[in-house]
Short mmCIF file of C-alpha atoms in Angstrom, two decimals:
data_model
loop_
_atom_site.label_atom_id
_atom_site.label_comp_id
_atom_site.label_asym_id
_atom_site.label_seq_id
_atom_site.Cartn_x
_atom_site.Cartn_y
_atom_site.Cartn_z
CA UNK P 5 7.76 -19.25 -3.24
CA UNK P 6 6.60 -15.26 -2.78
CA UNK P 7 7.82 -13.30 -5.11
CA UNK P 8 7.52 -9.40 -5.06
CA UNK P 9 7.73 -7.36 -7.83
CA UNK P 10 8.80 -3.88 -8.22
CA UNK P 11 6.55 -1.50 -10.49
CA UNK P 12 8.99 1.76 -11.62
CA UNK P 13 11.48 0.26 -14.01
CA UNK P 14 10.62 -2.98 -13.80
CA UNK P 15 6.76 -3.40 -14.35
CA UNK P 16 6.22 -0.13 -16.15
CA UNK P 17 8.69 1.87 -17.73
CA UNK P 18 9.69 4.48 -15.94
CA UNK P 19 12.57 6.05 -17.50
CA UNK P 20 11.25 6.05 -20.66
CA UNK P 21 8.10 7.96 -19.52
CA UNK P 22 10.33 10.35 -17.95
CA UNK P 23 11.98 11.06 -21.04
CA UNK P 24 9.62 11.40 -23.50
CA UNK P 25 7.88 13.99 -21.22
CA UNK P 26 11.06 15.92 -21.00
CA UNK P 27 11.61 15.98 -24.40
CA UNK P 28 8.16 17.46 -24.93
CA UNK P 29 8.54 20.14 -22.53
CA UNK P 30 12.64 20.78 -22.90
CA UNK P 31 13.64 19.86 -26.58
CA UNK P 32 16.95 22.26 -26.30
CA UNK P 33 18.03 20.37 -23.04
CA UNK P 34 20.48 17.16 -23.93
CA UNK P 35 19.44 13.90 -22.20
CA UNK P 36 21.01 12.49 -19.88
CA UNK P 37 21.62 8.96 -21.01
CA UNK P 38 20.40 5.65 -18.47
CA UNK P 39 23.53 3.83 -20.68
CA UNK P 40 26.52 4.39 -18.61
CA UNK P 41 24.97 6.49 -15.49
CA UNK P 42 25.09 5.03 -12.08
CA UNK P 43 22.08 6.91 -10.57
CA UNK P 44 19.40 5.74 -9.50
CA UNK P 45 17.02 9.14 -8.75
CA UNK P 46 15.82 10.79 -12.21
CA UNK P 47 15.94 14.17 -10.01
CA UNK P 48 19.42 13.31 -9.78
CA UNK P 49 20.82 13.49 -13.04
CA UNK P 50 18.88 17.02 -13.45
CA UNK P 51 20.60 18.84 -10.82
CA UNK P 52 19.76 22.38 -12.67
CA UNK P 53 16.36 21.01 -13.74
CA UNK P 54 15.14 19.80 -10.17
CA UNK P 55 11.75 21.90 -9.87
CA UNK P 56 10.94 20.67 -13.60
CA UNK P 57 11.63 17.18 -13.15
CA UNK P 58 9.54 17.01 -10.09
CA UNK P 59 7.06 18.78 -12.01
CA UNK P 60 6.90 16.35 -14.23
CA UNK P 61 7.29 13.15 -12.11
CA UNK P 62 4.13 14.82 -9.96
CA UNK P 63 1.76 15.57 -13.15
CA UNK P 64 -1.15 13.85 -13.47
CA UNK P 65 -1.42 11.03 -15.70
CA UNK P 66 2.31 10.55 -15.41
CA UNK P 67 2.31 6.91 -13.51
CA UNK P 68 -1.12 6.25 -15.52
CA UNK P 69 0.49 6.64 -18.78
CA UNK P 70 3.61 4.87 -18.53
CA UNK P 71 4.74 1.80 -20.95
CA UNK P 72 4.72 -1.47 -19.69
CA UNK P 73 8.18 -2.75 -19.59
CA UNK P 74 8.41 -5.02 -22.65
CA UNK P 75 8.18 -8.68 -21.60
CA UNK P 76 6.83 -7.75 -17.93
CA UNK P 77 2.92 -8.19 -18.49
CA UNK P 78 3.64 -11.80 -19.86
CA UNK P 79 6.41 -12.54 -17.67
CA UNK P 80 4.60 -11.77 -14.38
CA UNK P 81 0.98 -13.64 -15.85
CA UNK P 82 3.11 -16.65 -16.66
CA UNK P 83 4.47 -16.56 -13.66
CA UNK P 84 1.23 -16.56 -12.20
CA UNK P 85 0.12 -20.05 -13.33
CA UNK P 86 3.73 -21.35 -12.50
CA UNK P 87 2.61 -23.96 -9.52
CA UNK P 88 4.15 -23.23 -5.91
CA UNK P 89 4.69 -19.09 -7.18
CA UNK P 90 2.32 -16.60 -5.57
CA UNK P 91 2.95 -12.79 -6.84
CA UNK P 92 2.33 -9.87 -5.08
CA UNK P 93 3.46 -6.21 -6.84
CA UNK P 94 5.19 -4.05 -3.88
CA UNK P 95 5.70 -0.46 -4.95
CA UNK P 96 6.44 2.51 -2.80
CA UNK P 97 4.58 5.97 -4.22
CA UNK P 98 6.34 8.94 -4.37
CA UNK P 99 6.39 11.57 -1.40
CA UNK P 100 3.85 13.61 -3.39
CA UNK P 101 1.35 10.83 -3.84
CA UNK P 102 -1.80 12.70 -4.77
CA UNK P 103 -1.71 10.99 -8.41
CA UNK P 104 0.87 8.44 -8.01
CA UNK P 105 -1.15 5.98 -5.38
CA UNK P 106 -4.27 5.93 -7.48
CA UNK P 107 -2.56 5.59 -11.00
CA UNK P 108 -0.23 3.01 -9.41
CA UNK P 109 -3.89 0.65 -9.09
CA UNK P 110 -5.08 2.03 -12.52
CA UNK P 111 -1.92 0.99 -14.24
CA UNK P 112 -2.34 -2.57 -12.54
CA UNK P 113 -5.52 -2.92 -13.76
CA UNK P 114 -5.20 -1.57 -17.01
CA UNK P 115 -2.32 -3.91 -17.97
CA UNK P 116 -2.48 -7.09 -15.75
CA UNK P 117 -6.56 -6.58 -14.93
CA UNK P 118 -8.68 -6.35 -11.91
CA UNK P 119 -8.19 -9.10 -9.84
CA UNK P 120 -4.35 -7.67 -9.85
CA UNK P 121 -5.65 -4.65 -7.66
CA UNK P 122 -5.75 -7.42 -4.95
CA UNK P 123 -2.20 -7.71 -4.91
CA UNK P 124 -0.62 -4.47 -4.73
CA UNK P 125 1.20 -3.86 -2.01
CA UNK P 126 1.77 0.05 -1.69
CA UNK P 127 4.76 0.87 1.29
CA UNK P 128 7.66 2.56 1.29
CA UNK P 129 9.14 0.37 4.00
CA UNK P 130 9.69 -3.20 1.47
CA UNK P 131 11.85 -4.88 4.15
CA UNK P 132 8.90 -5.83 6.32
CA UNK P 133 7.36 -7.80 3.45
CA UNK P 134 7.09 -11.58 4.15
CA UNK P 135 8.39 -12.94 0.79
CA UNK P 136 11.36 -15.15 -0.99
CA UNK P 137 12.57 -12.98 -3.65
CA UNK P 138 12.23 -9.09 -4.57
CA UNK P 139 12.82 -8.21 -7.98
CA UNK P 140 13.45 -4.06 -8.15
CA UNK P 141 15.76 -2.25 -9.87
CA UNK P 142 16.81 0.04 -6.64
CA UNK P 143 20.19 -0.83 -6.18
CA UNK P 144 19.80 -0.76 -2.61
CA UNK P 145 16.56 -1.71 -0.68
CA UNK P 146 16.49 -0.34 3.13
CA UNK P 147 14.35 -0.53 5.25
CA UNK P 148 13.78 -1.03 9.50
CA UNK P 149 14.67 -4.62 8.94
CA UNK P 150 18.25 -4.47 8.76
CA UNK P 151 17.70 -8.64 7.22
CA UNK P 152 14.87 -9.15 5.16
CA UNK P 153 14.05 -12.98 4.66
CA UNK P 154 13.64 -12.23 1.02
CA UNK P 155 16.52 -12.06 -1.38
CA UNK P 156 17.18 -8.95 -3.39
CA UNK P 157 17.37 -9.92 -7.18
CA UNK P 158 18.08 -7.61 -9.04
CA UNK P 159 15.96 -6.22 -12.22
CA UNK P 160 18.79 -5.22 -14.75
CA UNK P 161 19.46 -1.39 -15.72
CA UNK P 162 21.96 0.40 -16.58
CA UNK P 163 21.93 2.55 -13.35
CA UNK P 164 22.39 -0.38 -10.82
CA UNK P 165 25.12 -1.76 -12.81
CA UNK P 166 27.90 -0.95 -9.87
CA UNK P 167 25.50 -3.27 -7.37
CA UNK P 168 28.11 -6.82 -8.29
CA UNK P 169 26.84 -8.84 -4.87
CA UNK P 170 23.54 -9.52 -6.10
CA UNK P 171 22.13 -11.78 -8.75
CA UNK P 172 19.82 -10.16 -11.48
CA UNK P 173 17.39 -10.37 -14.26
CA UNK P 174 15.12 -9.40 -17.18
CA UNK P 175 11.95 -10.65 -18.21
CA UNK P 176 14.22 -12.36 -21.16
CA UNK P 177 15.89 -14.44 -18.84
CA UNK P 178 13.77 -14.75 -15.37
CA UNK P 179 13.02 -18.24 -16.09
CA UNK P 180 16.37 -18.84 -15.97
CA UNK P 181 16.92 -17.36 -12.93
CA UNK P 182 14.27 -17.91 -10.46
CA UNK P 183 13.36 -21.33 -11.66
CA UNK P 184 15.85 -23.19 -10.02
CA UNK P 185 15.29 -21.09 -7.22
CA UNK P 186 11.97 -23.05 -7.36
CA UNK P 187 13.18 -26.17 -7.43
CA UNK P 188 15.74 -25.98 -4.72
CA UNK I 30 8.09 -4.66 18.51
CA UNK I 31 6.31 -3.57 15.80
CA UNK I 32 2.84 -2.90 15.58
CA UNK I 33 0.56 -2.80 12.90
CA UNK I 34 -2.37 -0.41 13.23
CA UNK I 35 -5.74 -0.73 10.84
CA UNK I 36 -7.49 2.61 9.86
CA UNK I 37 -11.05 2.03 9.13
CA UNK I 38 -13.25 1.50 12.47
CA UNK I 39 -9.64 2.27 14.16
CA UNK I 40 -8.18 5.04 13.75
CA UNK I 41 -11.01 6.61 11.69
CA UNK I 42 -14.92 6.30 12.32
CA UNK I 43 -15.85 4.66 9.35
CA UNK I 44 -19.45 3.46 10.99
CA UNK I 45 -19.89 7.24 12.05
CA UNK I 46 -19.11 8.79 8.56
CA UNK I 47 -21.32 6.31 7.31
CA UNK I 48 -23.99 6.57 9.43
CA UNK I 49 -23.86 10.78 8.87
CA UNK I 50 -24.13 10.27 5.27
CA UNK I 51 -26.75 7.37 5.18
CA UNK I 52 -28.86 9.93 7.62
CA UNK I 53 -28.40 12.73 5.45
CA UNK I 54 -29.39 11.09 2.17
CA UNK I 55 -32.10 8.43 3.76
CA UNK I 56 -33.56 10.20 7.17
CA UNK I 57 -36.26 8.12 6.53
CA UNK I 58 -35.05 4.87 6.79
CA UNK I 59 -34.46 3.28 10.18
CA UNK I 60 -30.63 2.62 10.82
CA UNK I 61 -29.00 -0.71 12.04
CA UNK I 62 -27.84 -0.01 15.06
CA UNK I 63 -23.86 -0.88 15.78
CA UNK I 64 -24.66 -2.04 19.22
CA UNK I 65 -25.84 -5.61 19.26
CA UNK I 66 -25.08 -6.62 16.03
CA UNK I 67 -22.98 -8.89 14.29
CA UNK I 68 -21.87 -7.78 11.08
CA UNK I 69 -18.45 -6.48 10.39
CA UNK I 70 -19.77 -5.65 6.67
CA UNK I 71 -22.04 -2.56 6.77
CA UNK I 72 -23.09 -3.60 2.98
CA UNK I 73 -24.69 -6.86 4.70
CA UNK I 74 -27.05 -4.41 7.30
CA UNK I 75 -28.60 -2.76 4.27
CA UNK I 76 -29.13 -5.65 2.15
CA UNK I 77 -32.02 -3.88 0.40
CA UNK I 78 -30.25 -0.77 -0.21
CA UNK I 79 -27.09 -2.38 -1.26
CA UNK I 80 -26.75 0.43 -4.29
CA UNK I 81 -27.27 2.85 -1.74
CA UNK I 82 -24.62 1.67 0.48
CA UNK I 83 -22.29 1.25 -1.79
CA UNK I 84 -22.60 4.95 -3.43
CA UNK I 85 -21.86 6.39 -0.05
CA UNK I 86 -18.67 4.27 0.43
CA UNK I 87 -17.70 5.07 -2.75
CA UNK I 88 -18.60 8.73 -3.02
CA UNK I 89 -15.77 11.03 -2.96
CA UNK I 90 -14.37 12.67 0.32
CA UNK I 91 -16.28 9.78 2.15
CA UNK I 92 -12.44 8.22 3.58
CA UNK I 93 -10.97 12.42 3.75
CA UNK I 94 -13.91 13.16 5.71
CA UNK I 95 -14.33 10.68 8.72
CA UNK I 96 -13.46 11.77 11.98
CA UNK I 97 -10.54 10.23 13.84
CA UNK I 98 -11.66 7.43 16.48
CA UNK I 99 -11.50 9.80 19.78
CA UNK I 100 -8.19 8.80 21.48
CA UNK I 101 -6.53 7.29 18.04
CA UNK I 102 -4.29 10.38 16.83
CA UNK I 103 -2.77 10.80 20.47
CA UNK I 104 -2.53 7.08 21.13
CA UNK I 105 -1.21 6.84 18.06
CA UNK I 106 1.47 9.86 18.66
CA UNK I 107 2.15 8.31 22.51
CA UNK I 108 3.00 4.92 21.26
CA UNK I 109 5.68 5.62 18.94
CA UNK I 110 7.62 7.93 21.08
CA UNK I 111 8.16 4.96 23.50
CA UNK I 112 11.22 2.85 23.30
CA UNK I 113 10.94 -0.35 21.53
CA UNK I 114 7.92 0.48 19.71
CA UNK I 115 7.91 1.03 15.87
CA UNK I 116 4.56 1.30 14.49
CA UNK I 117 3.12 1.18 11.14
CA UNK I 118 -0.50 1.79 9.50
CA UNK I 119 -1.75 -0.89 8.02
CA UNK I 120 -4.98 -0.50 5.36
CA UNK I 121 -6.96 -2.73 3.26
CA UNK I 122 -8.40 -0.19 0.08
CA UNK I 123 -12.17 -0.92 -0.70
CA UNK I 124 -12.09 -2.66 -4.31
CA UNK I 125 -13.24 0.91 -6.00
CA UNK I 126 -10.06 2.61 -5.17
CA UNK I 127 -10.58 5.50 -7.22
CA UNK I 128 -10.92 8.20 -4.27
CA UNK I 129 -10.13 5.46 -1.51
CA UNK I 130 -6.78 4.88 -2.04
CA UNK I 131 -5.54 8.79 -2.18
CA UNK I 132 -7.68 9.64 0.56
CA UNK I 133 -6.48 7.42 3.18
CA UNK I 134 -2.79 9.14 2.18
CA UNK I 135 -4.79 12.81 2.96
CA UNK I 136 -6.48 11.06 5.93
CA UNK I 137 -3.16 10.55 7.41
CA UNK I 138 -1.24 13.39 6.54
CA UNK I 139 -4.04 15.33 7.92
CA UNK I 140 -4.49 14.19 11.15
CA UNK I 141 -1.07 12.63 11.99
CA UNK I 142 1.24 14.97 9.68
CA UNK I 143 3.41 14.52 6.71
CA UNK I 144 5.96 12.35 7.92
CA UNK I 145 3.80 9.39 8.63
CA UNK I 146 3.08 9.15 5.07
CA UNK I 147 6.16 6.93 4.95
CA UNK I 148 4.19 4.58 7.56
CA UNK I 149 1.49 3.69 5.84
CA UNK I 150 1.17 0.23 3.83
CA UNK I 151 -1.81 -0.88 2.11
CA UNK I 152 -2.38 -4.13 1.17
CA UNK I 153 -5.32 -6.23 0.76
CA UNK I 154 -3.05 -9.29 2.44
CA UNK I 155 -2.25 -8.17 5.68
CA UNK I 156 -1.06 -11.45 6.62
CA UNK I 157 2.63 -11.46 4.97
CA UNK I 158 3.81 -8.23 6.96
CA UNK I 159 5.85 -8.78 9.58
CA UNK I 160 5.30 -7.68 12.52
CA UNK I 161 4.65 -8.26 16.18
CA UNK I 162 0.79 -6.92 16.68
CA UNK I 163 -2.08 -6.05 14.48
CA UNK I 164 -4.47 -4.18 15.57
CA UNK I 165 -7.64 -4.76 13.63
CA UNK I 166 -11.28 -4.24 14.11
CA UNK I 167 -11.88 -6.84 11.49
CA UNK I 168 -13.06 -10.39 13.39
CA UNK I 169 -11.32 -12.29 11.34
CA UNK I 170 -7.98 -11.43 9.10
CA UNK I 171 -7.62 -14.04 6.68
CA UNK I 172 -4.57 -14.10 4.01
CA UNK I 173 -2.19 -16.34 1.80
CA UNK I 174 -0.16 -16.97 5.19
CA UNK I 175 -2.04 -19.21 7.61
CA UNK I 176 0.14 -19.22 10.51
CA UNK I 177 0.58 -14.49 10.35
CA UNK I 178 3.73 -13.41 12.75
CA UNK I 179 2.52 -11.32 14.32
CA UNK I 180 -0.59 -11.33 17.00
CA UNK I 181 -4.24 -10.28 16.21
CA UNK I 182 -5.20 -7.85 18.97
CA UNK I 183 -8.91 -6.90 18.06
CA UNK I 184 -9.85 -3.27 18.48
CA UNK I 185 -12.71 -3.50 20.60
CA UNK I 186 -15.85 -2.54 18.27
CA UNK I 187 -19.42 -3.99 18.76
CA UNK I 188 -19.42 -6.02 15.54
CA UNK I 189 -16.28 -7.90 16.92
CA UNK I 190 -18.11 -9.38 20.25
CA UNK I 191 -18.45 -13.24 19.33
CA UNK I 192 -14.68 -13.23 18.98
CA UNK I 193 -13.63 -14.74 22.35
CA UNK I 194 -10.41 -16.33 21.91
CA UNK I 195 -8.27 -12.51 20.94
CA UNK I 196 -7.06 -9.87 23.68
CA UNK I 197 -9.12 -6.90 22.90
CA UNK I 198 -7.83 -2.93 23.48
CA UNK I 199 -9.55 0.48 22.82
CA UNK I 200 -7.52 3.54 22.98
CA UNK I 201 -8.30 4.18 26.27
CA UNK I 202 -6.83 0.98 27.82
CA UNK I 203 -4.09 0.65 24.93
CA UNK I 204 -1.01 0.61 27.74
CA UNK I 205 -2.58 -2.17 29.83
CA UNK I 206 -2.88 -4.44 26.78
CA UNK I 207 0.15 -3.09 24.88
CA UNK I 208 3.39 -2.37 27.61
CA UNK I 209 3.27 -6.02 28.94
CA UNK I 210 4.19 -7.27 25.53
CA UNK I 211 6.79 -4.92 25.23
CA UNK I 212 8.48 -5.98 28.76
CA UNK I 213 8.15 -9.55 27.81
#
């Protein structure tokens, strides 16, 4: 079984790096909170605040310095040494990728190690990945393959909450999940 | 069909940025020539300057700087304006990704334009995209899939030769090779 894993909001914590940034730079400004929102794009919930948010998603050491997700570094090692699991992590940089790309492989190998630069899989296109499952926290993944042999699962957060067709998880529960998965 | 495309030795002259460099910073030592010999790895040619080798491949602008492959950009640009054809870039990043990985981004956006920054996938397993053609210069592309959809179509260099058993195109005879797939 390939599984593909997701990096922004799933591996590394996205959101939170967002906001604690913001909150550095725009203390007066009132969050908005993930609990209860339904979108997906950061930029998004800023409408007023675009330029700023992009200047912050697009400063350097922003990917680099973001949390790992609690639970994901262990989840996605043991994983690893599950038999009949291979893991690849499939992430698509932003448009303005002059720090994202790189810090996308530092991050990997600062918090899984170096053999993990071997299986990053950098595209913006995920559908034409060869796998069995995608974890990522998009609530829709498009793509030029209209079916992609893998199966969406979904990595919980608040903002995909509205996405009811698809079965999901968190590195609490993804043994759970994708272990019978395995088995069948 | 969809067509995977490699960048180093394909659409950029990786042998001819090294060779420039190596020239520049060793005009005394005699160069291995391309023609006639066997070695996809240009580390293995220099086995006594291995250090050497490996500071010009890792040096920065080294990827930014290499010419396109004459032909590549407009083949390239000809290709996916025909019907049928969707094309992607496909790239394996050298282990020390540090200027590597951004570069190839520049690389592209500089010499095929902004939007194909969405095209490009890099992965050090080429073997679980899915697609209909690769076009590699590499002899052999090896992965965690055995049996690869799509077809290895070698791009014709000299350190390819002893591969006997793969159709073969350079961007000058990239229609002949190519268009009868498509009509089959």
């Amino acid at each position: 079984m390939r599984i593909l894993i997701d990096m922004d909001g799933v591996l590394a914590d996205f959101e939170g790096g967002f906001v604690k940034e913001f909150r550095k730079r725009y203390p007066q400004v009132p969050l908005v909170p993930a609990q209860g929102r339904s979108e997906f794009y950061i930029i998004r919930k800023y409408p007023h605040l675009e330029e700023s948010v992009r200047q912050i998603l697009n400063s350097e050491d922003f990917f680099l310095n973001l949390e790992a997700v609690p639970g994901s570094v262990e989840a996605v090692q043991e994983m690893t040494r599950l038999d009949g699991i291979e893991v690849f992590i499939c992430s698509s940089p932003l448009d303005e990728y002059r720090h994202s790309v790189v810090e996308k492989y530092m991050w990997v190998e600062n918090h899984l190690g170096r053999e993990w630069i071997k299986k990053i899989i950098l595209t913006k296109d995920k559908t034409i990945i060869n796998a069995d499952i995608l974890i990522d926290d998009r609530p829709q993944v498009d793509g030029v393959v209209k079916e992609p042999n893998w199966e969406h699962v979904l990595y919980d957060q608040p903002y995909n909450h509205m996405i009811t067709n698809k079965r999901r998880l968190t590195w609490n529960n993804w043994r759970e999940v994708l272990l019978p998965s395995l088995a069948s």
